[in-house]
GROMACS .gro file of N, CA and C in nm:
model
  456
    1UNK      N    1  -1.658   4.813   4.459
    1UNK     CA    2  -1.691   4.794   4.322
    1UNK      C    3  -1.647   4.654   4.277
    2UNK      N    4  -1.734   4.584   4.207
    2UNK     CA    5  -1.708   4.449   4.159
    2UNK      C    6  -1.640   4.453   4.023
    3UNK      N    7  -1.537   4.368   4.006
    3UNK     CA    8  -1.476   4.354   3.874
    3UNK      C    9  -1.527   4.226   3.810
    4UNK      N   10  -1.566   4.237   3.689
    4UNK     CA   11  -1.619   4.121   3.617
    4UNK      C   12  -1.506   4.061   3.534
    5UNK      N   13  -1.486   3.932   3.552
    5UNK     CA   14  -1.382   3.863   3.477
    5UNK      C   15  -1.445   3.787   3.362
    6UNK      N   16  -1.374   3.779   3.253
    6UNK     CA   17  -1.423   3.707   3.136
    6UNK      C   18  -1.373   3.771   3.008
    7UNK      N   19  -1.424   3.722   2.898
    7UNK     CA   20  -1.385   3.773   2.767
    7UNK      C   21  -1.497   3.858   2.711
    8UNK      N   22  -1.458   3.958   2.639
    8UNK     CA   23  -1.560   4.039   2.571
    8UNK      C   24  -1.595   3.970   2.439
    9UNK      N   25  -1.702   4.011   2.381
    9UNK     CA   26  -1.746   3.953   2.254
    9UNK      C   27  -1.644   3.980   2.144
   10UNK      N   28  -1.583   4.095   2.144
   10UNK     CA   29  -1.481   4.130   2.044
   10UNK      C   30  -1.361   4.037   2.056
   11UNK      N   31  -1.314   4.011   2.178
   11UNK     CA   32  -1.200   3.923   2.198
   11UNK      C   33  -1.232   3.781   2.150
   12UNK      N   34  -1.350   3.735   2.179
   12UNK     CA   35  -1.391   3.601   2.136
   12UNK      C   36  -1.398   3.592   1.984
   13UNK      N   37  -1.450   3.694   1.917
   13UNK     CA   38  -1.458   3.693   1.772
   13UNK      C   39  -1.319   3.698   1.707
   14UNK      N   40  -1.226   3.770   1.767
   14UNK     CA   41  -1.089   3.775   1.715
   14UNK      C   42  -1.025   3.637   1.723
   15UNK      N   43  -1.042   3.568   1.835
   15UNK     CA   44  -0.985   3.434   1.852
   15UNK      C   45  -1.047   3.337   1.750
   16UNK      N   46  -1.176   3.343   1.731
   16UNK     CA   47  -1.243   3.255   1.635
   16UNK      C   48  -1.193   3.285   1.493
   17UNK      N   49  -1.174   3.411   1.459
   17UNK     CA   50  -1.124   3.448   1.326
   17UNK      C   51  -0.982   3.396   1.304
   18UNK      N   52  -0.896   3.408   1.405
   18UNK     CA   53  -0.758   3.359   1.394
   18UNK      C   54  -0.758   3.207   1.377
   19UNK      N   55  -0.841   3.136   1.454
   19UNK     CA   56  -0.850   2.990   1.440
   19UNK      C   57  -0.901   2.951   1.302
   20UNK      N   58  -0.997   3.024   1.248
   20UNK     CA   59  -1.049   2.993   1.115
   20UNK      C   60  -0.941   3.010   1.009
   21UNK      N   61  -0.860   3.112   1.022
   21UNK     CA   62  -0.751   3.133   0.926
   21UNK      C   63  -0.649   3.021   0.936
   22UNK      N   64  -0.613   2.981   1.058
   22UNK     CA   65  -0.516   2.872   1.076
   22UNK      C   66  -0.568   2.740   1.020
   23UNK      N   67  -0.695   2.711   1.042
   23UNK     CA   68  -0.754   2.588   0.988
   23UNK      C   69  -0.757   2.593   0.836
   24UNK      N   70  -0.788   2.709   0.780
   24UNK     CA   71  -0.790   2.723   0.635
   24UNK      C   72  -0.655   2.701   0.572
   25UNK      N   73  -0.550   2.736   0.642
   25UNK     CA   74  -0.414   2.716   0.591
   25UNK      C   75  -0.370   2.570   0.611
   26UNK      N   76  -0.405   2.512   0.724
   26UNK     CA   77  -0.356   2.378   0.759
   26UNK      C   78  -0.434   2.265   0.691
   27UNK      N   79  -0.562   2.284   0.661
   27UNK     CA   80  -0.645   2.176   0.608
   27UNK      C   81  -0.592   2.115   0.479
   28UNK      N   82  -0.554   2.192   0.378
   28UNK     CA   83  -0.501   2.129   0.255
   28UNK      C   84  -0.373   2.048   0.280
   29UNK      N   85  -0.287   2.097   0.368
   29UNK     CA   86  -0.165   2.023   0.400
   29UNK      C   87  -0.196   1.893   0.471
   30UNK      N   88  -0.294   1.894   0.560
   30UNK     CA   89  -0.332   1.772   0.630
   30UNK      C   90  -0.391   1.670   0.533
   31UNK      N   91  -0.470   1.717   0.438
   31UNK     CA   92  -0.529   1.629   0.338
   31UNK      C   93  -0.420   1.562   0.255
   32UNK      N   94  -0.321   1.638   0.211
   32UNK     CA   95  -0.210   1.583   0.133
   32UNK      C   96  -0.126   1.489   0.219
   33UNK      N   97  -0.105   1.522   0.345
   33UNK     CA   98  -0.029   1.436   0.435
   33UNK      C   99  -0.099   1.302   0.451
   34UNK      N  100  -0.231   1.304   0.465
   34UNK     CA  101  -0.307   1.180   0.479
   34UNK      C  102  -0.289   1.092   0.355
   35UNK      N  103  -0.299   1.151   0.237
   35UNK     CA  104  -0.284   1.074   0.113
   35UNK      C  105  -0.143   1.016   0.100
   36UNK      N  106  -0.042   1.092   0.137
   36UNK     CA  107   0.095   1.042   0.134
   36UNK      C  108   0.113   0.928   0.233
   37UNK      N  109   0.056   0.942   0.351
   37UNK     CA  110   0.064   0.838   0.453
   37UNK      C  111  -0.002   0.709   0.402
   38UNK      N  112  -0.122   0.717   0.345
   38UNK     CA  113  -0.193   0.598   0.297
   38UNK      C  114  -0.116   0.532   0.182
   39UNK      N  115  -0.060   0.612   0.092
   39UNK     CA  116   0.019   0.557  -0.018
   39UNK      C  117   0.138   0.478   0.036
   40UNK      N  118   0.213   0.539   0.127
   40UNK     CA  119   0.330   0.470   0.186
   40UNK      C  120   0.288   0.345   0.261
   41UNK      N  121   0.174   0.349   0.328
   41UNK     CA  122   0.124   0.232   0.400
   41UNK      C  123   0.096   0.117   0.304
   42UNK      N  124   0.029   0.146   0.192
   42UNK     CA  125  -0.002   0.040   0.096
   42UNK      C  126   0.123  -0.011   0.025
   43UNK      N  127   0.219   0.075  -0.002
   43UNK     CA  128   0.345   0.031  -0.063
   43UNK      C  129   0.413  -0.069   0.030
   44UNK      N  130   0.417  -0.040   0.158
   44UNK     CA  131   0.481  -0.131   0.253
   44UNK      C  132   0.402  -0.262   0.267
   45UNK      N  133   0.268  -0.255   0.262
   45UNK     CA  134   0.187  -0.376   0.269
   45UNK      C  135   0.211  -0.466   0.148
   46UNK      N  136   0.218  -0.407   0.030
   46UNK     CA  137   0.241  -0.485  -0.091
   46UNK      C  138   0.381  -0.549  -0.085
   47UNK      N  139   0.480  -0.472  -0.046
   47UNK     CA  140   0.616  -0.526  -0.038
   47UNK      C  141   0.625  -0.640   0.063
   48UNK      N  142   0.569  -0.621   0.180
   48UNK     CA  143   0.575  -0.726   0.282
   48UNK      C  144   0.495  -0.849   0.239
   49UNK      N  145   0.386  -0.830   0.166
   49UNK     CA  146   0.307  -0.944   0.119
   49UNK      C  147   0.383  -1.025   0.016
   50UNK      N  148   0.455  -0.959  -0.074
   50UNK     CA  149   0.535  -1.032  -0.174
   50UNK      C  150   0.645  -1.112  -0.105
   51UNK      N  151   0.714  -1.051  -0.011
   51UNK     CA  152   0.820  -1.121   0.063
   51UNK      C  153   0.762  -1.233   0.147
   52UNK      N  154   0.645  -1.208   0.207
   52UNK     CA  155   0.578  -1.311   0.288
   52UNK      C  156   0.540  -1.430   0.201
   53UNK      N  157   0.494  -1.404   0.078
   53UNK     CA  158   0.454  -1.512  -0.012
   53UNK      C  159   0.573  -1.602  -0.045
   54UNK      N  160   0.687  -1.541  -0.067
   54UNK     CA  161   0.808  -1.620  -0.097
   54UNK      C  162   0.848  -1.706   0.022
   55UNK      N  163   0.846  -1.647   0.141
   55UNK     CA  164   0.882  -1.722   0.261
   55UNK      C  165   0.780  -1.834   0.289
   56UNK      N  166   0.653  -1.807   0.265
   56UNK     CA  167   0.549  -1.907   0.288
   56UNK      C  168   0.565  -2.025   0.194
   57UNK      N  169   0.602  -1.999   0.069
   57UNK     CA  170   0.626  -2.107  -0.027
   57UNK      C  171   0.737  -2.198   0.023
   58UNK      N  172   0.843  -2.140   0.078
   58UNK     CA  173   0.954  -2.221   0.127
   58UNK      C  174   0.919  -2.292   0.257
   59UNK      N  175   0.850  -2.225   0.348
   59UNK     CA  176   0.815  -2.286   0.477
   59UNK      C  177   0.717  -2.402   0.463
   60UNK      N  178   0.618  -2.385   0.377
   60UNK     CA  179   0.512  -2.487   0.361
   60UNK      C  180   0.541  -2.586   0.249
   61UNK      N  181   0.649  -2.564   0.175
   61UNK     CA  182   0.687  -2.652   0.065
   61UNK      C  183   0.575  -2.661  -0.040
   62UNK      N  184   0.526  -2.543  -0.081
   62UNK     CA  185   0.417  -2.534  -0.178
   62UNK      C  186   0.451  -2.428  -0.284
   63UNK      N  187   0.374  -2.428  -0.390
   63UNK     CA  188   0.382  -2.321  -0.489
   63UNK      C  189   0.281  -2.214  -0.450
   64UNK      N  190   0.322  -2.089  -0.460
   64UNK     CA  191   0.238  -1.977  -0.418
   64UNK      C  192   0.226  -1.880  -0.534
   65UNK      N  193   0.103  -1.833  -0.560
   65UNK     CA  194   0.078  -1.735  -0.666
   65UNK      C  195   0.039  -1.603  -0.604
   66UNK      N  196   0.091  -1.494  -0.660
   66UNK     CA  197   0.054  -1.358  -0.618
   66UNK      C  198  -0.023  -1.297  -0.734
   67UNK      N  199  -0.150  -1.266  -0.711
   67UNK     CA  200  -0.238  -1.219  -0.818
   67UNK      C  201  -0.294  -1.082  -0.785
   68UNK      N  202  -0.309  -1.000  -0.887
   68UNK     CA  203  -0.377  -0.871  -0.873
   68UNK      C  204  -0.517  -0.891  -0.929
   69UNK      N  205  -0.616  -0.870  -0.843
   69UNK     CA  206  -0.756  -0.884  -0.882
   69UNK      C  207  -0.828  -0.756  -0.842
   70UNK      N  208  -0.870  -0.681  -0.942
   70UNK     CA  209  -0.930  -0.551  -0.915
   70UNK      C  210  -0.824  -0.459  -0.857
   71UNK      N  211  -0.850  -0.406  -0.740
   71UNK     CA  212  -0.752  -0.323  -0.670
   71UNK      C  213  -0.706  -0.394  -0.544
   72UNK      N  214  -0.688  -0.525  -0.554
   72UNK     CA  215  -0.643  -0.608  -0.442
   72UNK      C  216  -0.527  -0.696  -0.485
   73UNK      N  217  -0.441  -0.727  -0.390
   73UNK     CA  218  -0.331  -0.820  -0.411
   73UNK      C  219  -0.366  -0.945  -0.331
   74UNK      N  220  -0.374  -1.061  -0.398
   74UNK     CA  221  -0.418  -1.185  -0.334
   74UNK      C  222  -0.309  -1.290  -0.349
   75UNK      N  223  -0.279  -1.360  -0.239
   75UNK     CA  224  -0.181  -1.469  -0.240
   75UNK      C  225  -0.256  -1.601  -0.230
   76UNK      N  226  -0.232  -1.690  -0.328
   76UNK     CA  227  -0.300  -1.819  -0.334
   76UNK      C  228  -0.203  -1.934  -0.310
   77UNK      N  229  -0.252  -2.039  -0.249
   77UNK     CA  230  -0.180  -2.164  -0.233
   77UNK      C  231  -0.207  -2.248  -0.358
   78UNK      N  232  -0.105  -2.269  -0.441
   78UNK     CA  233  -0.121  -2.352  -0.561
   78UNK      C  234  -0.079  -2.496  -0.538
   79UNK      N  235  -0.045  -2.531  -0.415
   79UNK     CA  236  -0.008  -2.668  -0.383
   79UNK      C  237   0.114  -2.714  -0.458
   80UNK      N  238   0.104  -2.830  -0.526
   80UNK     CA  239   0.218  -2.885  -0.599
   80UNK      C  240   0.219  -2.841  -0.744
   81UNK      N  241   0.116  -2.773  -0.788
   81UNK     CA  242   0.108  -2.728  -0.928
   81UNK      C  243   0.201  -2.611  -0.953
   82UNK      N  244   0.288  -2.624  -1.053
   82UNK     CA  245   0.379  -2.515  -1.088
   82UNK      C  246   0.317  -2.419  -1.188
   83UNK      N  247   0.196  -2.447  -1.232
   83UNK     CA  248   0.128  -2.357  -1.324
   83UNK      C  249   0.073  -2.238  -1.247
   84UNK      N  250   0.090  -2.120  -1.304
   84UNK     CA  251   0.038  -1.998  -1.241
   84UNK      C  252  -0.113  -1.998  -1.253
   85UNK      N  253  -0.181  -1.994  -1.139
   85UNK     CA  254  -0.327  -1.987  -1.139
   85UNK      C  255  -0.375  -1.906  -1.019
   86UNK      N  256  -0.469  -1.820  -1.046
   86UNK     CA  257  -0.526  -1.735  -0.941
   86UNK      C  258  -0.653  -1.798  -0.887
   87UNK      N  259  -0.637  -1.914  -0.827
   87UNK     CA  260  -0.750  -1.983  -0.766
   87UNK      C  261  -0.696  -2.075  -0.658
   88UNK      N  262  -0.787  -2.119  -0.574
   88UNK     CA  263  -0.748  -2.208  -0.466
   88UNK      C  264  -0.762  -2.141  -0.331
   89UNK      N  265  -0.686  -2.190  -0.236
   89UNK     CA  266  -0.692  -2.141  -0.099
   89UNK      C  267  -0.624  -2.004  -0.089
   90UNK      N  268  -0.698  -1.904  -0.042
   90UNK     CA  269  -0.642  -1.769  -0.025
   90UNK      C  270  -0.561  -1.766   0.104
   91UNK      N  271  -0.434  -1.732   0.092
   91UNK     CA  272  -0.347  -1.723   0.209
   91UNK      C  273  -0.343  -1.583   0.269
   92UNK      N  274  -0.348  -1.483   0.183
   92UNK     CA  275  -0.344  -1.345   0.231
   92UNK      C  276  -0.403  -1.253   0.123
   93UNK      N  277  -0.462  -1.143   0.170
   93UNK     CA  278  -0.523  -1.047   0.078
   93UNK      C  279  -0.493  -0.906   0.128
   94UNK      N  280  -0.453  -0.818   0.034
   94UNK     CA  281  -0.434  -0.677   0.064
   94UNK      C  282  -0.536  -0.601  -0.022
   95UNK      N  283  -0.638  -0.546   0.042
   95UNK     CA  284  -0.740  -0.467  -0.027
   95UNK      C  285  -0.702  -0.321  -0.021
   96UNK      N  286  -0.692  -0.258  -0.136
   96UNK     CA  287  -0.660  -0.115  -0.142
   96UNK      C  288  -0.792  -0.042  -0.160
   97UNK      N  289  -0.835   0.025  -0.055
   97UNK     CA  290  -0.967   0.087  -0.055
   97UNK      C  291  -0.965   0.233  -0.098
   98UNK      N  292  -0.848   0.292  -0.111
   98UNK     CA  293  -0.839   0.433  -0.151
   98UNK      C  294  -0.846   0.443  -0.303
   99UNK      N  295  -0.926   0.536  -0.355
   99UNK     CA  296  -0.943   0.546  -0.500
   99UNK      C  297  -0.828   0.618  -0.569
  100UNK      N  298  -0.735   0.677  -0.496
  100UNK     CA  299  -0.621   0.745  -0.558
  100UNK      C  300  -0.496   0.657  -0.561
  101UNK      N  301  -0.512   0.529  -0.523
  101UNK     CA  302  -0.402   0.433  -0.526
  101UNK      C  303  -0.445   0.313  -0.609
  102UNK      N  304  -0.362   0.273  -0.704
  102UNK     CA  305  -0.391   0.158  -0.789
  102UNK      C  306  -0.278   0.057  -0.784
  103UNK      N  307  -0.315  -0.068  -0.787
  103UNK     CA  308  -0.215  -0.175  -0.795
  103UNK      C  309  -0.240  -0.250  -0.926
  104UNK      N  310  -0.132  -0.284  -0.996
  104UNK     CA  311  -0.143  -0.357  -1.122
  104UNK      C  312  -0.025  -0.452  -1.133
  105UNK      N  313  -0.037  -0.548  -1.225
  105UNK     CA  314   0.071  -0.645  -1.244
  105UNK      C  315   0.076  -0.688  -1.390
  106UNK      N  316   0.198  -0.717  -1.436
  106UNK     CA  317   0.213  -0.775  -1.568
  106UNK      C  318   0.181  -0.924  -1.557
  107UNK      N  319   0.118  -0.978  -1.657
  107UNK     CA  320   0.082  -1.120  -1.663
  107UNK      C  321  -0.008  -1.161  -1.546
  108UNK      N  322  -0.077  -1.067  -1.485
  108UNK     CA  323  -0.171  -1.099  -1.377
  108UNK      C  324  -0.106  -1.118  -1.241
  109UNK      N  325   0.024  -1.138  -1.236
  109UNK     CA  326   0.093  -1.158  -1.109
  109UNK      C  327   0.212  -1.250  -1.126
  110UNK      N  328   0.269  -1.293  -1.015
  110UNK     CA  329   0.386  -1.380  -1.017
  110UNK      C  330   0.368  -1.498  -0.925
  111UNK      N  331   0.467  -1.586  -0.923
  111UNK     CA  332   0.458  -1.702  -0.834
  111UNK      C  333   0.596  -1.749  -0.791
  112UNK      N  334   0.596  -1.822  -0.679
  112UNK     CA  335   0.718  -1.878  -0.622
  112UNK      C  336   0.700  -2.028  -0.604
  113UNK      N  337   0.810  -2.103  -0.619
  113UNK     CA  338   0.805  -2.247  -0.595
  113UNK      C  339   0.855  -2.275  -0.453
  114UNK      N  340   0.854  -2.401  -0.409
  114UNK     CA  341   0.896  -2.433  -0.272
  114UNK      C  342   1.040  -2.398  -0.238
  115UNK      N  343   1.123  -2.372  -0.337
  115UNK     CA  344   1.262  -2.331  -0.311
  115UNK      C  345   1.275  -2.180  -0.302
  116UNK      N  346   1.164  -2.108  -0.324
  116UNK     CA  347   1.167  -1.962  -0.320
  116UNK      C  348   1.208  -1.900  -0.453
  117UNK      N  349   1.213  -1.982  -0.556
  117UNK     CA  350   1.251  -1.933  -0.688
  117UNK      C  351   1.127  -1.888  -0.763
  118UNK      N  352   1.144  -1.790  -0.850
  118UNK     CA  353   1.031  -1.740  -0.927
  118UNK      C  354   0.992  -1.837  -1.038
  119UNK      N  355   0.866  -1.879  -1.038
  119UNK     CA  356   0.816  -1.966  -1.144
  119UNK      C  357   0.772  -1.880  -1.261
  120UNK      N  358   0.700  -1.773  -1.230
  120UNK     CA  359   0.657  -1.679  -1.333
  120UNK      C  360   0.704  -1.541  -1.292
  121UNK      N  361   0.780  -1.479  -1.381
  121UNK     CA  362   0.827  -1.344  -1.350
  121UNK      C  363   0.712  -1.246  -1.372
  122UNK      N  364   0.715  -1.139  -1.295
  122UNK     CA  365   0.609  -1.039  -1.302
  122UNK      C  366   0.658  -0.909  -1.243
  123UNK      N  367   0.588  -0.804  -1.277
  123UNK     CA  368   0.613  -0.673  -1.218
  123UNK      C  369   0.483  -0.625  -1.155
  124UNK      N  370   0.487  -0.599  -1.026
  124UNK     CA  371   0.371  -0.549  -0.953
  124UNK      C  372   0.397  -0.402  -0.922
  125UNK      N  373   0.301  -0.318  -0.958
  125UNK     CA  374   0.318  -0.173  -0.947
  125UNK      C  375   0.211  -0.115  -0.856
  126UNK      N  376   0.254  -0.028  -0.765
  126UNK     CA  377   0.163   0.049  -0.680
  126UNK      C  378   0.180   0.194  -0.721
  127UNK      N  379   0.069   0.256  -0.765
  127UNK     CA  380   0.076   0.391  -0.820
  127UNK      C  381  -0.023   0.483  -0.749
  128UNK      N  382   0.026   0.603  -0.717
  128UNK     CA  383  -0.061   0.708  -0.664
  128UNK      C  384  -0.105   0.793  -0.781
  129UNK      N  385  -0.234   0.793  -0.812
  129UNK     CA  386  -0.283   0.853  -0.935
  129UNK      C  387  -0.291   1.006  -0.930
  130UNK      N  388  -0.298   1.064  -0.811
  130UNK     CA  389  -0.309   1.210  -0.804
  130UNK      C  390  -0.174   1.280  -0.804
  131UNK      N  391  -0.066   1.204  -0.798
  131UNK     CA  392   0.070   1.258  -0.805
  131UNK      C  393   0.154   1.163  -0.889
  132UNK      N  394   0.273   1.201  -0.917
  132UNK     CA  395   0.364   1.114  -0.992
  132UNK      C  396   0.446   1.031  -0.895
  133UNK      N  397   0.378   0.946  -0.818
  133UNK     CA  398   0.445   0.858  -0.723
  133UNK      C  399   0.413   0.713  -0.759
  134UNK      N  400   0.517   0.630  -0.762
  134UNK     CA  401   0.498   0.493  -0.807
  134UNK      C  402   0.613   0.406  -0.756
  135UNK      N  403   0.580   0.284  -0.712
  135UNK     CA  404   0.681   0.185  -0.674
  135UNK      C  405   0.656   0.059  -0.755
  136UNK      N  406   0.762  -0.001  -0.802
  136UNK     CA  407   0.753  -0.122  -0.883
  136UNK      C  408   0.832  -0.234  -0.816
  137UNK      N  409   0.770  -0.352  -0.809
  137UNK     CA  410   0.835  -0.471  -0.754
  137UNK      C  411   0.843  -0.575  -0.865
  138UNK      N  412   0.965  -0.615  -0.898
  138UNK     CA  413   0.986  -0.714  -1.003
  138UNK      C  414   1.027  -0.846  -0.939
  139UNK      N  415   0.950  -0.951  -0.970
  139UNK     CA  416   0.984  -1.087  -0.928
  139UNK      C  417   1.055  -1.152  -1.045
  140UNK      N  418   1.180  -1.188  -1.025
  140UNK     CA  419   1.259  -1.246  -1.134
  140UNK      C  420   1.236  -1.396  -1.145
  141UNK      N  421   1.211  -1.439  -1.268
  141UNK     CA  422   1.191  -1.581  -1.294
  141UNK      C  423   1.322  -1.656  -1.271
  142UNK      N  424   1.311  -1.776  -1.222
  142UNK     CA  425   1.420  -1.868  -1.192
  142UNK      C  426   1.505  -1.825  -1.072
  143UNK      N  427   1.527  -1.698  -1.055
  143UNK     CA  428   1.610  -1.651  -0.945
  143UNK      C  429   1.528  -1.625  -0.820
  144UNK      N  430   1.407  -1.572  -0.836
  144UNK     CA  431   1.320  -1.544  -0.722
  144UNK      C  432   1.350  -1.414  -0.653
  145UNK      N  433   1.442  -1.336  -0.707
  145UNK     CA  434   1.475  -1.208  -0.644
  145UNK      C  435   1.359  -1.112  -0.658
  146UNK      N  436   1.340  -1.030  -0.556
  146UNK     CA  437   1.236  -0.926  -0.555
  146UNK      C  438   1.309  -0.792  -0.561
  147UNK      N  439   1.292  -0.721  -0.671
  147UNK     CA  440   1.363  -0.596  -0.692
  147UNK      C  441   1.264  -0.480  -0.679
  148UNK      N  442   1.295  -0.387  -0.590
  148UNK     CA  443   1.211  -0.269  -0.569
  148UNK      C  444   1.277  -0.150  -0.637
  149UNK      N  445   1.195  -0.075  -0.713
  149UNK     CA  446   1.246   0.044  -0.778
  149UNK      C  447   1.134   0.145  -0.797
  150UNK      N  448   1.171   0.271  -0.800
  150UNK     CA  449   1.073   0.375  -0.826
  150UNK      C  450   1.043   0.380  -0.973
  151UNK      N  451   0.917   0.404  -1.007
  151UNK     CA  452   0.877   0.415  -1.148
  151UNK      C  453   0.922   0.549  -1.203
  152UNK      N  454   0.934   0.554  -1.333
  152UNK     CA  455   0.972   0.679  -1.399
  152UNK      C  456   0.847   0.750  -1.448
   0.00000   0.00000   0.00000
């Protein structure tokens, strides 16, 4: 007598039903995890770009402006001009493509002089709109310190 090996249709349907239940439970958590990951990624990009702008101003002996344009953070080479202006040679750009993350700045942005001191003080904020998550970076005028704090 031959024995047939394999799965019955009932066994296969039970496995598919169990997998469907597990996916139904895990999918919302994965979606939220992805959004948290993208938010943290953009917060780190904005922070590193602000610090990079300060170091670039000192290394190249130029004035550098950090501007928020739309949902992007743009670093401009202002050369020898100490006036804050969002024009000229673009040194770096951070485009935030997720619609649940917004970047904003007071006074349009901030700037650093060749000594790394703040020419124009500003607060740059990265906010997750679907949750109460927010990081604020303050560039202090004259001192050039970059202060990171959570928003209230």
